[in-house]
Amino acid sequence: MKSDSVVIIPTYNERENIEAIITAVTSQEKAFDVLVIDDGSPDGTAGIVKEIMQGDLAGRVNIVERSGKLGLGTAYICGFKWALEHGYDYVIEMDADFSHSPADLPRLYAACHDEGYDVSVGSRYITGVNVVNWPIGRVLMSYYASAYVRTVLGISLRDTTAGFVCWTRKVLETICLDDIRFKGYAFQIEMKYTALRLGFKIKEVPVVFVNRELGTSKMSGGIFSEALFGVMRLRFTNFKKKNNK
């Protein structure tokens, strides 16, 4: 039976993690389907997913293969459109490397499904700093980047760059997804800020973020710079609902 929710997992060279993360997501008591957006991983990530799709999880796991590294933001936009086309009511962003715990998925889902929020965010900073195994420099960079975003954009959201997010169908149908401009971590800021500006309610759900043990981080200086300078442009953006374009 098809779930009402799908977890989107973007991948590039995640063969060490992909089978385990799919198993962990689909083993939750609440049923979650999975959509992998693979950007042409040369390590065979896509092949592993296709093998899984032929087994017991047939129909619950799907993949979209893209030709190369096109950016995190475009991967999620692709996944959002796929999820809407396939009738899902709740769409969750999640990393492949277990930095986001699959055990937290039901809490993100419940914040929207049971509590009535439009968006729920797995927040590293709503109850302090809940990050494990990050170098202190990266922790400080992330924490103060979120503080900078709050100041510039005038919002109270504590974890603006979080990549563990549950979106309701209503939000994704309202946002003009083709107008989302950023590709890296600034994408996470832009999506949340757009939702807030359009009047949607966001709840931050406390989670613990654990740095990956397997595979290679995709963070780069360019991605961080986009987030740092992109928020200035967001501050002066006019936001329109999709049906008003």
Short mmCIF file of C-alpha atoms in Angstrom, two decimals:
data_model
loop_
_atom_site.label_atom_id
_atom_site.label_comp_id
_atom_site.label_asym_id
_atom_site.label_seq_id
_atom_site.Cartn_x
_atom_site.Cartn_y
_atom_site.Cartn_z
CA MET A 1 0.00 0.00 0.00
CA LYS A 2 1.32 3.43 -1.00
CA SER A 3 2.30 5.72 1.89
CA ASP A 4 1.09 9.31 2.24
CA SER A 5 4.69 10.43 2.73
CA VAL A 6 7.94 10.10 0.82
CA VAL A 7 11.52 10.70 1.94
CA ILE A 8 13.72 12.30 -0.72
CA ILE A 9 17.39 11.32 -0.50
CA PRO A 10 19.81 13.06 -2.91
CA THR A 11 22.93 11.01 -3.62
CA TYR A 12 26.36 11.35 -5.15
CA ASN A 13 28.76 8.49 -4.40
CA GLU A 14 26.83 7.04 -1.45
CA ARG A 15 27.24 3.32 -2.14
CA GLU A 16 28.55 2.84 1.41
CA ASN A 17 25.37 4.22 2.94
CA ILE A 18 22.48 3.89 0.52
CA GLU A 19 21.24 0.37 1.25
CA ALA A 20 21.44 0.89 5.00
CA ILE A 21 19.65 4.24 4.95
CA ILE A 22 16.83 2.93 2.74
CA THR A 23 16.41 -0.06 5.06
CA ALA A 24 16.34 2.19 8.12
CA VAL A 25 13.78 4.58 6.60
CA THR A 26 11.44 1.85 5.38
CA SER A 27 11.69 -0.07 8.66
CA GLN A 28 10.00 2.65 10.72
CA GLU A 29 6.67 1.71 12.29
CA LYS A 30 5.05 4.53 10.32
CA ALA A 31 5.42 3.71 6.60
CA PHE A 32 7.61 6.03 4.55
CA ASP A 33 8.35 5.59 0.85
CA VAL A 34 11.74 6.61 -0.55
CA LEU A 35 12.79 8.58 -3.61
CA VAL A 36 16.51 8.67 -4.43
CA ILE A 37 17.74 11.49 -6.68
CA ASP A 38 21.11 10.31 -7.95
CA ASP A 39 23.40 12.73 -9.76
CA GLY A 40 25.28 10.24 -11.91
CA SER A 41 27.27 8.64 -9.08
CA PRO A 42 30.27 6.87 -10.65
CA ASP A 43 30.49 4.52 -7.66
CA GLY A 44 27.34 2.59 -8.60
CA THR A 45 24.94 4.06 -6.06
CA ALA A 46 22.09 3.99 -8.57
CA GLY A 47 22.67 0.33 -9.33
CA ILE A 48 22.29 -0.58 -5.67
CA VAL A 49 19.01 1.33 -5.49
CA LYS A 50 17.69 -0.45 -8.59
CA GLU A 51 18.49 -3.82 -7.05
CA ILE A 52 16.54 -2.83 -3.93
CA MET A 53 13.60 -1.80 -6.14
CA GLN A 54 13.39 -5.36 -7.49
CA GLY A 55 13.09 -6.89 -4.03
CA ASP A 56 10.66 -6.73 -1.12
CA LEU A 57 10.56 -2.93 -1.30
CA ALA A 58 9.29 -2.82 -4.88
CA GLY A 59 6.86 0.07 -5.20
CA ARG A 60 8.10 1.77 -2.04
CA VAL A 61 11.51 2.78 -3.36
CA ASN A 62 12.03 4.82 -6.54
CA ILE A 63 14.92 6.57 -8.24
CA VAL A 64 15.43 9.51 -10.56
CA GLU A 65 18.82 9.44 -12.29
CA ARG A 66 20.37 12.69 -13.44
CA SER A 67 23.35 13.17 -15.71
CA GLY A 68 25.77 14.78 -13.27
CA LYS A 69 26.24 16.96 -10.18
CA LEU A 70 23.53 19.57 -10.69
CA GLY A 71 23.28 20.86 -7.13
CA LEU A 72 21.42 19.96 -3.95
CA GLY A 73 18.68 22.49 -4.54
CA THR A 74 17.84 21.28 -8.03
CA ALA A 75 17.82 17.68 -6.74
CA TYR A 76 15.20 18.55 -4.15
CA ILE A 77 13.13 20.61 -6.59
CA CYS A 78 13.16 17.60 -8.92
CA GLY A 79 12.07 15.40 -6.01
CA PHE A 80 9.34 17.80 -4.89
CA LYS A 81 7.81 17.84 -8.36
CA TRP A 82 7.97 14.05 -8.57
CA ALA A 83 6.31 13.70 -5.16
CA LEU A 84 3.49 16.07 -6.10
CA GLU A 85 2.92 14.25 -9.38
CA HIS A 86 2.71 10.95 -7.51
CA GLY A 87 0.17 12.15 -4.96
CA TYR A 88 2.17 12.38 -1.72
CA ASP A 89 0.84 14.65 1.04
CA TYR A 90 4.07 14.87 3.07
CA VAL A 91 7.53 15.20 1.54
CA ILE A 92 10.67 14.91 3.65
CA GLU A 93 14.24 15.99 2.87
CA MET A 94 16.94 13.75 4.32
CA ASP A 95 20.68 13.09 3.88
CA ALA A 96 21.95 9.67 2.85
CA ASP A 97 24.79 9.48 5.37
CA PHE A 98 22.88 9.00 8.68
CA SER A 99 23.62 12.54 9.85
CA HIS A 100 19.83 12.65 10.11
CA SER A 101 18.45 9.79 12.19
CA PRO A 102 15.63 7.80 10.54
CA ALA A 103 14.19 7.36 14.05
CA ASP A 104 13.30 11.08 13.98
CA LEU A 105 11.16 10.78 10.84
CA PRO A 106 7.91 10.01 12.74
CA ARG A 107 8.35 13.15 14.88
CA LEU A 108 8.78 15.39 11.84
CA TYR A 109 5.76 13.76 10.22
CA ALA A 110 3.65 14.10 13.38
CA ALA A 111 4.39 17.82 13.68
CA CYS A 112 2.66 18.34 10.33
CA HIS A 113 0.12 15.50 10.25
CA ASP A 114 -1.01 15.56 13.88
CA GLU A 115 -0.17 19.08 15.10
CA GLY A 116 -1.19 20.94 11.96
CA TYR A 117 2.07 22.68 11.07
CA ASP A 118 2.78 23.34 7.40
CA VAL A 119 6.51 22.61 7.70
CA SER A 120 8.60 20.88 10.35
CA VAL A 121 12.36 21.25 10.64
CA GLY A 122 14.74 18.83 12.31
CA SER A 123 16.58 21.51 14.26
CA ARG A 124 20.13 21.24 15.60
CA TYR A 125 19.91 24.53 17.53
CA ILE A 126 16.43 24.84 19.03
CA THR A 127 17.59 23.32 22.36
CA GLY A 128 21.23 24.39 22.29
CA VAL A 129 23.84 22.92 19.94
CA ASN A 130 23.06 19.28 19.17
CA VAL A 131 25.86 18.31 16.80
CA VAL A 132 28.11 15.26 17.21
CA ASN A 133 31.58 14.72 15.70
CA TRP A 134 31.82 18.02 13.82
CA PRO A 135 35.06 20.01 14.08
CA ILE A 136 34.49 22.99 16.36
CA GLY A 137 35.17 25.38 13.48
CA ARG A 138 32.35 23.92 11.43
CA VAL A 139 29.97 23.96 14.40
CA LEU A 140 30.68 27.65 14.97
CA MET A 141 30.38 28.43 11.26
CA SER A 142 26.99 26.72 11.04
CA TYR A 143 25.65 28.17 14.29
CA TYR A 144 26.64 31.74 13.54
CA ALA A 145 25.53 31.44 9.94
CA SER A 146 22.02 30.70 11.21
CA ALA A 147 22.27 33.67 13.60
CA TYR A 148 23.34 35.87 10.68
CA VAL A 149 20.38 34.66 8.60
CA ARG A 150 17.94 35.36 11.46
CA THR A 151 19.29 38.89 11.79
CA VAL A 152 19.29 39.75 8.09
CA LEU A 153 15.91 38.19 7.30
CA GLY A 154 14.21 39.11 10.57
CA ILE A 155 12.98 35.62 11.39
CA SER A 156 13.07 33.56 14.59
CA LEU A 157 13.90 30.17 13.04
CA ARG A 158 16.95 28.80 14.87
CA ASP A 159 18.25 26.34 12.26
CA THR A 160 17.80 28.04 8.91
CA THR A 161 20.22 25.79 7.01
CA ALA A 162 18.79 22.49 8.29
CA GLY A 163 18.41 19.82 5.62
CA PHE A 164 16.04 17.55 7.54
CA VAL A 165 12.62 19.00 6.71
CA CYS A 166 9.03 17.81 6.26
CA TRP A 167 6.91 19.78 3.80
CA THR A 168 3.17 19.46 3.41
CA ARG A 169 1.74 19.19 -0.06
CA LYS A 170 -0.02 22.54 0.40
CA VAL A 171 3.27 24.38 0.83
CA LEU A 172 4.99 22.77 -2.16
CA GLU A 173 1.97 23.44 -4.35
CA THR A 174 1.95 27.10 -3.29
CA ILE A 175 5.65 27.94 -3.66
CA CYS A 176 6.79 28.71 -7.20
CA LEU A 177 9.41 25.96 -7.24
CA ASP A 178 10.82 27.11 -10.59
CA ASP A 179 11.62 30.48 -8.99
CA ILE A 180 13.85 28.97 -6.29
CA ARG A 181 17.28 30.15 -7.37
CA PHE A 182 19.91 28.73 -5.03
CA LYS A 183 21.53 25.33 -5.51
CA GLY A 184 23.59 24.73 -2.36
CA TYR A 185 22.76 25.20 1.31
CA ALA A 186 21.26 28.62 0.56
CA PHE A 187 18.45 26.57 -1.00
CA GLN A 188 17.48 25.45 2.50
CA ILE A 189 17.30 29.05 3.68
CA GLU A 190 15.37 30.20 0.62
CA MET A 191 12.72 27.49 0.90
CA LYS A 192 12.06 28.13 4.60
CA TYR A 193 12.04 31.91 4.21
CA THR A 194 9.68 31.67 1.24
CA ALA A 195 7.29 29.49 3.25
CA LEU A 196 7.34 31.96 6.13
CA ARG A 197 6.78 34.95 3.85
CA LEU A 198 3.79 33.18 2.32
CA GLY A 199 2.26 32.77 5.77
CA PHE A 200 2.95 29.11 6.49
CA LYS A 201 3.62 27.81 10.02
CA ILE A 202 6.96 26.12 10.77
CA LYS A 203 7.79 24.03 13.82
CA GLU A 204 11.36 23.22 14.83
CA VAL A 205 11.68 19.67 16.15
CA PRO A 206 14.86 19.08 18.18
CA VAL A 207 17.19 16.48 16.68
CA VAL A 208 20.82 15.43 17.12
CA PHE A 209 22.94 15.82 13.99
CA VAL A 210 25.75 13.25 13.71
CA ASN A 211 28.61 13.79 11.27
CA ARG A 212 28.91 11.08 8.64
CA GLU A 213 31.09 8.03 9.37
CA LEU A 214 31.22 6.67 5.82
CA GLY A 215 31.71 8.47 2.52
CA THR A 216 32.83 12.03 1.80
CA SER A 217 31.20 15.29 2.81
CA LYS A 218 29.83 17.44 -0.04
CA MET A 219 30.29 20.75 1.85
CA SER A 220 32.51 23.32 0.13
CA GLY A 221 33.53 26.94 0.53
CA GLY A 222 31.48 27.90 -2.51
CA ILE A 223 28.34 26.40 -1.02
CA PHE A 224 28.88 28.33 2.21
CA SER A 225 29.55 31.60 0.35
CA GLU A 226 26.30 31.20 -1.57
CA ALA A 227 24.41 30.91 1.70
CA LEU A 228 26.26 33.85 3.25
CA PHE A 229 25.70 36.34 0.45
CA GLY A 230 22.45 34.93 -0.94
CA VAL A 231 20.42 35.97 2.09
CA MET A 232 20.99 39.63 1.29
CA ARG A 233 19.19 39.15 -2.00
CA LEU A 234 16.42 37.17 -0.32
CA ARG A 235 15.76 40.10 2.04
CA PHE A 236 14.56 42.19 -0.89
CA THR A 237 12.75 39.51 -2.87
CA ASN A 238 9.04 39.79 -3.62
CA PHE A 239 7.25 36.49 -2.98
CA LYS A 240 4.26 35.34 -5.00
CA LYS A 241 2.05 32.33 -4.62
CA LYS A 242 2.12 29.92 -7.52
CA ASN A 243 -1.51 30.49 -8.44
CA ASN A 244 -0.93 34.25 -8.60
CA LYS A 245 1.84 34.13 -11.19
#
